[in-house]
PDB file of C-alpha atoms and ligand atoms in Angstrom:
ATOM      1  CA  MET R   1       0.000   0.000   0.000  1.00 43.00           C
ATOM      2  CA  CYS R   2       1.204   3.488  -0.781  1.00 44.00           C
ATOM      3  CA  PHE R   3       0.938   6.518   1.478  1.00 44.00           C
ATOM      4  CA  ARG R   4       2.794   9.727   2.090  1.00 32.00           C
ATOM      5  CA  GLY R   5       5.388  10.366   4.793  1.00 31.00           C
ATOM      6  CA  VAL R   6       6.139  12.783   7.574  1.00 31.00           C
ATOM      7  CA  CYS R   7       9.313  13.528   9.596  1.00 35.00           C
ATOM      8  CA  ARG R   8       8.978  14.419  13.241  1.00 35.00           C
ATOM      9  CA  ASP R   9      10.827  14.016  16.545  1.00 35.00           C
ATOM     10  CA  VAL R  10      10.682  10.603  18.101  1.00 34.00           C
ATOM     11  CA  ASN R  11      11.303  10.654  21.739  1.00 37.00           C
ATOM     12  CA  ALA R  12      10.390  14.295  22.004  1.00 33.00           C
ATOM     13  CA  GLN R  13      13.794  14.889  23.475  1.00 33.00           C
ATOM     14  CA  SER R  14      14.883  17.483  20.971  1.00 35.00           C
ATOM     15  CA  SER R  15      13.738  21.050  20.655  1.00 33.00           C
ATOM     16  CA  ARG R  16      14.954  21.278  17.057  1.00 36.00           C
ATOM     17  CA  SER R  17      12.360  21.634  14.333  1.00 36.00           C
ATOM     18  CA  ASN R  18      11.356  18.618  12.310  1.00 40.00           C
ATOM     19  CA  SER R  19      13.037  19.886   9.200  1.00 37.00           C
ATOM     20  CA  GLU R  20      16.258  20.489  11.120  1.00 34.00           C
ATOM     21  CA  GLN R  21      16.107  16.939  12.413  1.00 40.00           C
ATOM     22  CA  THR R  22      15.491  15.543   8.983  1.00 40.00           C
ATOM     23  CA  ALA R  23      18.286  17.533   7.399  1.00 36.00           C
ATOM     24  CA  GLY R  24      20.626  16.787  10.289  1.00 40.00           C
ATOM     25  CA  ASN R  25      19.970  13.122   9.971  1.00 41.00           C
ATOM     26  CA  GLN R  26      21.032  13.163   6.336  1.00 42.00           C
ATOM     27  CA  ILE R  27      24.313  14.824   7.235  1.00 36.00           C
ATOM     28  CA  ARG R  28      25.238  13.351  10.584  1.00 46.00           C
ATOM     29  CA  GLY R  29      24.047   9.814  10.416  1.00 51.00           C
ATOM     30  CA  ASN R  30      23.764   8.377  13.890  1.00 62.00           C
ATOM     31  CA  MET R  31      26.481   9.358  16.327  1.00 69.00           C
ATOM     32  CA  SER R  32      24.850   7.823  19.384  1.00 76.00           C
ATOM     33  CA  GLY R  33      25.202   4.190  18.366  1.00 91.00           C
ATOM     34  CA  LYS R  34      21.489   3.744  18.907  1.00 97.00           C
ATOM     35  CA  PRO R  35      19.374   2.394  16.081  1.00 98.00           C
ATOM     36  CA  VAL R  36      17.610   5.201  14.202  1.00 98.00           C
ATOM     37  CA  LEU R  37      14.091   4.510  13.003  1.00 98.00           C
ATOM     38  CA  HIS R  38      12.835   6.400   9.955  1.00 98.00           C
ATOM     39  CA  TYR R  39       9.088   6.395   9.500  1.00 98.00           C
ATOM     40  CA  VAL R  40       5.969   8.509   9.835  1.00 98.00           C
ATOM     41  CA  SER R  41       4.698   9.390  13.286  1.00 98.00           C
ATOM     42  CA  VAL R  42       2.098   6.621  13.470  1.00 98.00           C
ATOM     43  CA  ARG R  43       2.134   2.927  14.339  1.00 98.00           C
ATOM     44  CA  GLY R  44       1.950   1.542  10.808  1.00 98.00           C
ATOM     45  CA  ARG R  45       4.714  -0.866   9.885  1.00 98.00           C
ATOM     46  CA  MET R  46       7.270   0.472  12.355  1.00 98.00           C
ATOM     47  CA  GLU R  47       5.401  -0.299  15.575  1.00 98.00           C
ATOM     48  CA  PRO R  48       6.465  -3.975  15.879  1.00 98.00           C
ATOM     49  CA  VAL R  49      10.079  -2.872  15.397  1.00 98.00           C
ATOM     50  CA  LYS R  50       9.730  -0.582  18.402  1.00 98.00           C
ATOM     51  CA  TRP R  51       8.107  -3.357  20.406  1.00 98.00           C
ATOM     52  CA  LEU R  52      11.015  -5.725  19.750  1.00 98.00           C
ATOM     53  CA  LEU R  53      13.671  -3.140  20.517  1.00 98.00           C
ATOM     54  CA  ALA R  54      11.849  -2.118  23.674  1.00 98.00           C
ATOM     55  CA  ALA R  55      11.482  -5.739  24.776  1.00 98.00           C
ATOM     56  CA  ALA R  56      15.214  -6.227  24.225  1.00 98.00           C
ATOM     57  CA  GLY R  57      15.902  -3.123  26.314  1.00 98.00           C
ATOM     58  CA  VAL R  58      17.465  -1.276  23.386  1.00 98.00           C
ATOM     59  CA  GLU R  59      17.161   2.487  23.240  1.00 97.00           C
ATOM     60  CA  PHE R  60      16.517   3.981  19.825  1.00 98.00           C
ATOM     61  CA  GLU R  61      15.982   7.277  18.097  1.00 98.00           C
ATOM     62  CA  GLU R  62      13.188   8.128  15.713  1.00 98.00           C
ATOM     63  CA  ARG R  63      13.101  10.430  12.712  1.00 98.00           C
ATOM     64  CA  PHE R  64       9.599  11.221  11.616  1.00 98.00           C
ATOM     65  CA  LEU R  65       8.825  11.989   7.990  1.00 98.00           C
ATOM     66  CA  GLU R  66       6.333  14.822   7.883  1.00 97.00           C
ATOM     67  CA  THR R  67       6.140  15.609   4.201  1.00 97.00           C
ATOM     68  CA  LYS R  68       6.588  13.889   0.881  1.00 98.00           C
ATOM     69  CA  ASP R  69       9.742  15.933   0.532  1.00 97.00           C
ATOM     70  CA  ASP R  70      11.155  14.256   3.649  1.00 98.00           C
ATOM     71  CA  LEU R  71      10.553  10.869   2.044  1.00 98.00           C
ATOM     72  CA  GLN R  72      12.019  12.108  -1.213  1.00 98.00           C
ATOM     73  CA  LYS R  73      15.204  13.224   0.565  1.00 97.00           C
ATOM     74  CA  LEU R  74      15.752   9.733   1.925  1.00 98.00           C
ATOM     75  CA  ARG R  75      15.145   8.325  -1.540  1.00 98.00           C
ATOM     76  CA  THR R  76      17.487  10.667  -3.369  1.00 98.00           C
ATOM     77  CA  GLY R  77      20.093  10.190  -0.640  1.00 97.00           C
ATOM     78  CA  GLY R  78      20.128   6.501  -1.582  1.00 96.00           C
ATOM     79  CA  SER R  79      18.919   5.381   1.851  1.00 97.00           C
ATOM     80  CA  LEU R  80      15.892   3.389   0.764  1.00 98.00           C
ATOM     81  CA  LEU R  81      16.665   0.201  -1.153  1.00 98.00           C
ATOM     82  CA  PHE R  82      13.119  -0.086  -2.502  1.00 98.00           C
ATOM     83  CA  GLN R  83      12.185   3.604  -2.082  1.00 98.00           C
ATOM     84  CA  GLN R  84      10.029   2.695   0.915  1.00 98.00           C
ATOM     85  CA  VAL R  85      10.020   3.077   4.671  1.00 98.00           C
ATOM     86  CA  PRO R  86      10.276   1.701   7.368  1.00 98.00           C
ATOM     87  CA  MET R  87      14.040   2.144   7.303  1.00 98.00           C
ATOM     88  CA  VAL R  88      16.236   1.439  10.307  1.00 98.00           C
ATOM     89  CA  GLU R  89      19.858   2.468  10.639  1.00 98.00           C
ATOM     90  CA  ILE R  90      21.455  -0.230  12.722  1.00 98.00           C
ATOM     91  CA  ASP R  91      24.994  -1.592  13.025  1.00 97.00           C
ATOM     92  CA  GLY R  92      26.164   0.416  10.021  1.00 97.00           C
ATOM     93  CA  MET R  93      23.314  -0.799   7.804  1.00 97.00           C
ATOM     94  CA  LYS R  94      20.310   1.014   6.414  1.00 98.00           C
ATOM     95  CA  MET R  95      17.787  -1.769   6.693  1.00 98.00           C
ATOM     96  CA  VAL R  96      14.443  -1.797   4.905  1.00 98.00           C
ATOM     97  CA  GLN R  97      11.653  -4.378   4.696  1.00 98.00           C
ATOM     98  CA  THR R  98       9.896  -4.720   8.015  1.00 98.00           C
ATOM     99  CA  ARG R  99      10.312  -8.472   8.279  1.00 98.00           C
ATOM    100  CA  ALA R 100      14.036  -8.307   7.541  1.00 98.00           C
ATOM    101  CA  ILE R 101      14.406  -5.628  10.205  1.00 98.00           C
ATOM    102  CA  LEU R 102      12.442  -7.679  12.730  1.00 98.00           C
ATOM    103  CA  ASN R 103      14.400 -10.834  11.886  1.00 98.00           C
ATOM    104  CA  TYR R 104      17.683  -9.033  12.449  1.00 98.00           C
ATOM    105  CA  ILE R 105      16.667  -7.518  15.775  1.00 98.00           C
ATOM    106  CA  ALA R 106      15.174 -10.782  16.998  1.00 98.00           C
ATOM    107  CA  ALA R 107      18.323 -12.724  16.067  1.00 98.00           C
ATOM    108  CA  LYS R 108      20.659 -10.123  17.510  1.00 98.00           C
ATOM    109  CA  TYR R 109      18.856 -10.036  20.860  1.00 98.00           C
ATOM    110  CA  ASN R 110      18.186 -13.782  21.159  1.00 98.00           C
ATOM    111  CA  LEU R 111      14.456 -13.588  20.705  1.00 98.00           C
ATOM    112  CA  CYS R 112      14.293 -16.450  18.167  1.00 97.00           C
ATOM    113  CA  GLY R 113      14.484 -19.526  20.346  1.00 97.00           C
ATOM    114  CA  LYS R 114      17.392 -21.746  21.332  1.00 97.00           C
ATOM    115  CA  ASP R 115      17.549 -24.009  18.275  1.00 98.00           C
ATOM    116  CA  LEU R 116      16.208 -24.451  14.747  1.00 98.00           C
ATOM    117  CA  LYS R 117      13.033 -26.210  15.854  1.00 98.00           C
ATOM    118  CA  GLU R 118      12.144 -23.528  18.377  1.00 98.00           C
ATOM    119  CA  ARG R 119      12.835 -20.985  15.681  1.00 98.00           C
ATOM    120  CA  ALA R 120      10.556 -22.821  13.255  1.00 98.00           C
ATOM    121  CA  LEU R 121       7.709 -22.730  15.788  1.00 98.00           C
ATOM    122  CA  ILE R 122       8.342 -19.088  16.543  1.00 98.00           C
ATOM    123  CA  ASP R 123       8.344 -18.274  12.818  1.00 98.00           C
ATOM    124  CA  MET R 124       5.023 -20.055  12.299  1.00 98.00           C
ATOM    125  CA  TYR R 125       3.397 -18.207  15.188  1.00 98.00           C
ATOM    126  CA  VAL R 126       4.842 -14.884  14.079  1.00 98.00           C
ATOM    127  CA  GLU R 127       3.709 -15.342  10.472  1.00 98.00           C
ATOM    128  CA  GLY R 128       0.177 -16.175  11.646  1.00 98.00           C
ATOM    129  CA  MET R 129       0.125 -13.025  13.736  1.00 98.00           C
ATOM    130  CA  ALA R 130       1.549 -11.052  10.820  1.00 97.00           C
ATOM    131  CA  ASP R 131      -1.441 -12.113   8.715  1.00 98.00           C
ATOM    132  CA  LEU R 132      -3.834 -10.844  11.375  1.00 98.00           C
ATOM    133  CA  ASN R 133      -1.794  -7.678  11.884  1.00 98.00           C
ATOM    134  CA  GLU R 134      -1.918  -6.974   8.167  1.00 98.00           C
ATOM    135  CA  LEU R 135      -5.724  -6.920   8.347  1.00 98.00           C
ATOM    136  CA  ILE R 136      -5.548  -4.544  11.313  1.00 98.00           C
ATOM    137  CA  LEU R 137      -2.994  -2.298   9.576  1.00 97.00           C
ATOM    138  CA  HIS R 138      -5.251  -1.786   6.587  1.00 97.00           C
ATOM    139  CA  HIS R 139      -8.465  -1.295   8.556  1.00 97.00           C
ATOM    140  CA  ASP R 140      -7.962   2.434   9.101  1.00 96.00           C
ATOM    141  CA  PHE R 141      -7.701   2.996   5.360  1.00 95.00           C
ATOM    142  CA  LYS R 142     -10.925   1.213   4.412  1.00 96.00           C
ATOM    143  CA  PRO R 143     -13.717   3.356   3.026  1.00 95.00           C
ATOM    144  CA  ALA R 144     -16.380   4.299   5.576  1.00 94.00           C
ATOM    145  CA  ASP R 145     -18.992   1.987   4.041  1.00 96.00           C
ATOM    146  CA  LYS R 146     -16.650  -1.035   4.347  1.00 96.00           C
ATOM    147  CA  LYS R 147     -15.347  -0.428   7.872  1.00 97.00           C
ATOM    148  CA  GLU R 148     -18.001  -2.344   9.796  1.00 97.00           C
ATOM    149  CA  GLU R 149     -17.678  -5.432   7.629  1.00 98.00           C
ATOM    150  CA  ASP R 150     -13.887  -5.205   7.763  1.00 98.00           C
ATOM    151  CA  LEU R 151     -13.875  -4.943  11.557  1.00 98.00           C
ATOM    152  CA  ALA R 152     -16.224  -7.918  11.829  1.00 98.00           C
ATOM    153  CA  ASN R 153     -13.764  -9.930   9.724  1.00 98.00           C
ATOM    154  CA  ILE R 154     -10.819  -8.870  11.917  1.00 98.00           C
ATOM    155  CA  LEU R 155     -12.642  -9.865  15.097  1.00 98.00           C
ATOM    156  CA  ASP R 156     -13.817 -13.113  13.562  1.00 98.00           C
ATOM    157  CA  LYS R 157     -10.276 -14.029  12.512  1.00 98.00           C
ATOM    158  CA  ALA R 158      -8.810 -12.949  15.850  1.00 98.00           C
ATOM    159  CA  THR R 159     -11.258 -14.804  18.060  1.00 98.00           C
ATOM    160  CA  ASN R 160     -12.021 -17.846  15.876  1.00 98.00           C
ATOM    161  CA  ARG R 161      -8.734 -18.488  14.096  1.00 98.00           C
ATOM    162  CA  TYR R 162      -5.699 -16.964  15.826  1.00 98.00           C
ATOM    163  CA  PHE R 163      -6.497 -16.627  19.545  1.00 98.00           C
ATOM    164  CA  PRO R 164      -7.701 -20.251  19.846  1.00 98.00           C
ATOM    165  CA  VAL R 165      -4.386 -21.417  18.401  1.00 98.00           C
ATOM    166  CA  PHE R 166      -2.340 -19.473  20.928  1.00 98.00           C
ATOM    167  CA  GLU R 167      -4.633 -20.466  23.801  1.00 98.00           C
ATOM    168  CA  LYS R 168      -4.010 -24.105  22.856  1.00 98.00           C
ATOM    169  CA  VAL R 169      -0.276 -23.556  22.465  1.00 98.00           C
ATOM    170  CA  LEU R 170      -0.095 -22.147  25.992  1.00 98.00           C
ATOM    171  CA  LYS R 171      -2.211 -25.011  27.336  1.00 97.00           C
ATOM    172  CA  ASP R 172      -0.237 -27.789  25.627  1.00 96.00           C
ATOM    173  CA  HIS R 173       3.144 -26.209  26.171  1.00 93.00           C
ATOM    174  CA  GLY R 174       2.429 -25.448  29.810  1.00 92.00           C
ATOM    175  CA  HIS R 175       5.086 -22.774  30.235  1.00 93.00           C
ATOM    176  CA  ASP R 176       4.908 -19.037  30.708  1.00 96.00           C
ATOM    177  CA  PHE R 177       5.960 -18.364  27.116  1.00 98.00           C
ATOM    178  CA  LEU R 178       4.746 -19.558  23.718  1.00 98.00           C
ATOM    179  CA  VAL R 179       7.983 -21.379  22.900  1.00 98.00           C
ATOM    180  CA  GLY R 180      10.625 -22.822  25.225  1.00 96.00           C
ATOM    181  CA  ASN R 181      10.889 -21.330  28.663  1.00 94.00           C
ATOM    182  CA  LYS R 182      12.116 -17.917  27.720  1.00 97.00           C
ATOM    183  CA  LEU R 183      10.736 -14.745  26.135  1.00 98.00           C
ATOM    184  CA  SER R 184      10.805 -14.809  22.323  1.00 98.00           C
ATOM    185  CA  ARG R 185       9.635 -12.448  19.612  1.00 98.00           C
ATOM    186  CA  ALA R 186       6.465 -14.547  19.351  1.00 98.00           C
ATOM    187  CA  ASP R 187       5.458 -13.469  22.871  1.00 98.00           C
ATOM    188  CA  VAL R 188       6.198  -9.842  22.128  1.00 98.00           C
ATOM    189  CA  HIS R 189       4.246  -9.803  18.857  1.00 98.00           C
ATOM    190  CA  LEU R 190       1.352 -11.670  20.452  1.00 98.00           C
ATOM    191  CA  LEU R 191       1.023  -9.141  23.252  1.00 98.00           C
ATOM    192  CA  GLU R 192       1.087  -6.306  20.721  1.00 98.00           C
ATOM    193  CA  THR R 193      -1.605  -8.040  18.682  1.00 98.00           C
ATOM    194  CA  ILE R 194      -3.803  -8.763  21.704  1.00 98.00           C
ATOM    195  CA  LEU R 195      -3.690  -5.119  22.767  1.00 98.00           C
ATOM    196  CA  MET R 196      -4.626  -3.947  19.272  1.00 98.00           C
ATOM    197  CA  VAL R 197      -7.572  -6.335  19.083  1.00 98.00           C
ATOM    198  CA  GLU R 198      -8.714  -5.238  22.539  1.00 98.00           C
ATOM    199  CA  GLU R 199      -8.760  -1.649  21.303  1.00 98.00           C
ATOM    200  CA  PHE R 200     -11.511  -2.788  18.937  1.00 98.00           C
ATOM    201  CA  LYS R 201     -13.202  -5.120  21.405  1.00 98.00           C
ATOM    202  CA  PRO R 202     -12.215  -4.790  25.069  1.00 98.00           C
ATOM    203  CA  ASP R 203     -13.547  -8.250  25.977  1.00 98.00           C
ATOM    204  CA  ALA R 204     -11.841 -10.018  23.057  1.00 98.00           C
ATOM    205  CA  LEU R 205     -10.009 -12.346  25.466  1.00 98.00           C
ATOM    206  CA  ALA R 206     -13.149 -13.288  27.403  1.00 98.00           C
ATOM    207  CA  LYS R 207     -13.050 -16.898  26.188  1.00 98.00           C
ATOM    208  CA  PHE R 208      -9.287 -17.243  26.472  1.00 98.00           C
ATOM    209  CA  PRO R 209      -8.185 -17.526  30.122  1.00 98.00           C
ATOM    210  CA  LEU R 210      -4.626 -18.532  29.325  1.00 98.00           C
ATOM    211  CA  LEU R 211      -4.221 -15.592  26.975  1.00 98.00           C
ATOM    212  CA  GLN R 212      -5.519 -13.336  29.746  1.00 98.00           C
ATOM    213  CA  SER R 213      -2.830 -14.538  32.130  1.00 98.00           C
ATOM    214  CA  PHE R 214      -0.253 -14.454  29.307  1.00 98.00           C
ATOM    215  CA  LYS R 215      -1.159 -10.822  28.677  1.00 98.00           C
ATOM    216  CA  ALA R 216      -0.760  -9.918  32.343  1.00 98.00           C
ATOM    217  CA  ARG R 217       2.531 -11.804  32.632  1.00 98.00           C
ATOM    218  CA  ILE R 218       4.218 -10.456  29.510  1.00 98.00           C
ATOM    219  CA  SER R 219       2.971  -6.919  30.202  1.00 98.00           C
ATOM    220  CA  ASN R 220       4.735  -7.117  33.517  1.00 98.00           C
ATOM    221  CA  ILE R 221       8.206  -7.878  32.156  1.00 98.00           C
ATOM    222  CA  PRO R 222      10.156  -4.736  33.123  1.00 98.00           C
ATOM    223  CA  ASN R 223      11.229  -3.609  29.612  1.00 98.00           C
ATOM    224  CA  ILE R 224       7.753  -4.234  28.252  1.00 98.00           C
ATOM    225  CA  LYS R 225       6.063  -2.647  31.232  1.00 98.00           C
ATOM    226  CA  LYS R 226       8.127   0.464  30.597  1.00 98.00           C
ATOM    227  CA  PHE R 227       7.121   0.513  26.919  1.00 98.00           C
ATOM    228  CA  LEU R 228       3.458   0.293  27.926  1.00 98.00           C
ATOM    229  CA  GLN R 229       3.689   3.297  30.182  1.00 98.00           C
ATOM    230  CA  PRO R 230       2.664   6.776  29.052  1.00 96.00           C
ATOM    231  CA  GLY R 231       5.525   8.788  27.580  1.00 96.00           C
ATOM    232  CA  SER R 232       7.167   5.806  25.860  1.00 97.00           C
ATOM    233  CA  PRO R 233       7.726   5.856  22.061  1.00 97.00           C
ATOM    234  CA  ARG R 234       4.693   3.602  21.626  1.00 98.00           C
ATOM    235  CA  LYS R 235       2.149   5.175  19.309  1.00 97.00           C
ATOM    236  CA  PRO R 236      -1.588   5.479  19.916  1.00 97.00           C
ATOM    237  CA  PRO R 237      -4.108   4.133  17.393  1.00 97.00           C
ATOM    238  CA  LEU R 238      -4.238   6.056  14.124  1.00 96.00           C
ATOM    239  CA  GLN R 239      -6.700   8.923  14.088  1.00 96.00           C
ATOM    240  CA  GLU R 240      -8.920   9.641  11.094  1.00 94.00           C
ATOM    241  CA  LYS R 241      -7.528  13.146  10.827  1.00 96.00           C
ATOM    242  CA  GLU R 242      -3.983  11.785  10.292  1.00 96.00           C
ATOM    243  CA  ILE R 243      -4.927   9.892   7.147  1.00 96.00           C
ATOM    244  CA  PRO R 244      -4.864  12.736   4.598  1.00 96.00           C
ATOM    245  CA  ASN R 245      -1.279  13.593   5.490  1.00 96.00           C
ATOM    246  CA  LEU R 246      -0.220   9.950   5.262  1.00 97.00           C
ATOM    247  CA  MET R 247      -1.889   9.731   1.865  1.00 96.00           C
ATOM    248  CA  ALA R 248      -0.054  12.877   0.788  1.00 97.00           C
ATOM    249  CA  ILE R 249       3.298  11.484   1.840  1.00 98.00           C
ATOM    250  CA  PHE R 250       3.045   8.006   0.354  1.00 97.00           C
ATOM    251  CA  SER R 251       0.871   8.506  -2.716  1.00 91.00           C
TER     252      SER R 251
HETATM  253  N1  IBG H   1       7.165  -4.782   2.337  1.00 90.92           N
HETATM  254  C1  IBG H   1       7.536  -3.472   2.810  1.00 90.92           C
HETATM  255  C2  IBG H   1       7.842  -3.528   4.307  1.00 90.92           C
HETATM  256  O1  IBG H   1       7.245  -4.362   5.004  1.00 90.92           O
HETATM  257  O2  IBG H   1       8.699  -2.783   4.772  1.00 90.92           O
HETATM  258  C3  IBG H   1       6.395  -2.493   2.519  1.00 90.92           C
HETATM  259  C4  IBG H   1       6.787  -1.090   2.890  1.00 90.92           C
HETATM  260  C5  IBG H   1       5.724  -0.072   2.511  1.00 90.92           C
HETATM  261  O3  IBG H   1       4.703  -0.386   1.899  1.00 90.92           O
HETATM  262  N2  IBG H   1       5.999   1.172   2.916  1.00 90.92           N
HETATM  263  C6  IBG H   1       5.134   2.273   2.617  1.00 90.92           C
HETATM  264  C7  IBG H   1       5.860   3.155   1.610  1.00 90.92           C
HETATM  265  O4  IBG H   1       7.008   3.491   1.809  1.00 90.92           O
HETATM  266  C8  IBG H   1       4.913   3.085   3.897  1.00 90.92           C
HETATM  267  S1  IBG H   1       4.036   2.176   5.098  1.00 90.92           S
HETATM  268  N3  IBG H   1       5.161   3.536   0.531  1.00 90.92           N
HETATM  269  C9  IBG H   1       5.743   4.338  -0.508  1.00 90.92           C
HETATM  270  C10 IBG H   1       5.947   3.543  -1.767  1.00 90.92           C
HETATM  271  O5  IBG H   1       6.426   4.148  -2.719  1.00 90.92           O
HETATM  272  O6  IBG H   1       5.653   2.326  -1.811  1.00 90.92           O
HETATM  273  C11 IBG H   1       2.392   2.655   4.697  1.00 90.92           C
HETATM  274  C12 IBG H   1       1.392   2.016   5.621  1.00 90.92           C
HETATM  275  C13 IBG H   1       0.895   2.667   6.717  1.00 90.92           C
HETATM  276  C14 IBG H   1      -0.024   2.072   7.544  1.00 90.92           C
HETATM  277  I1  IBG H   1       1.453   4.541   7.235  1.00 90.92           I
HETATM  278  C15 IBG H   1      -0.464   0.828   7.236  1.00 90.92           C
HETATM  279  C16 IBG H   1       0.030   0.155   6.141  1.00 90.92           C
HETATM  280  C17 IBG H   1       0.948   0.739   5.329  1.00 90.92           C
END
């Protein structure tokens, strides 16, 4: 899907204007050693990247595209392999493609299981969640007359296809985490997904007691707890009024 971009301050730590930040980023690169996340100032495709970094306890900086020109600057500067964001500067690379970025972070911070078989399970769970998340991502951009039907489909898929699978995994596996006995990216992505579905339907977990306790447990892991607190880089749900600017940036 194509939208427009925006460039704004991430952690709200800087008093410089957005355009100064954007221009500065082109010139300076990243002196802090922290990953730098280039995206618009909404959840979109960057949010799971922030979740993984936060879960791993990694601090990062954000550069928000605010105009199509901001996106264009990254393109003409040769920073975007496929002319698209998300883009993450990390370990001397300018990574694009959300899944590649997530795979790298998960591998680097040992969130992919202890062996190939754990990794295979984690990948299956994560890909299932990615399918559901893709539906959620596109919901905000559906025309008004299709929104109700689209939401019904999301809730149907969440509560009749995906949540039952993860409820059963937790039951059969019998540990605190989806795979092995240690936090993996699957746990992090599942918590993110649960919270998004609950924004649509607060009682979405009513029939899933193990997912309820999973949610409480994972939310309480210190790095994740911090990310869930107000003032963190986590983004709120997209607002209708933000859509025209996104369309302007990416169209
Ligand atoms: N497969 C790529 C990935 O996962 O990184 C897709 C990237 C992508 O589509 N990026 C969009 C883009 O750069 C921005 S995300 N478009 C410009 C172009 O020329 O293709 C847009 C988006 C939002 C919210 I914001 C939900 C879904 C998509």
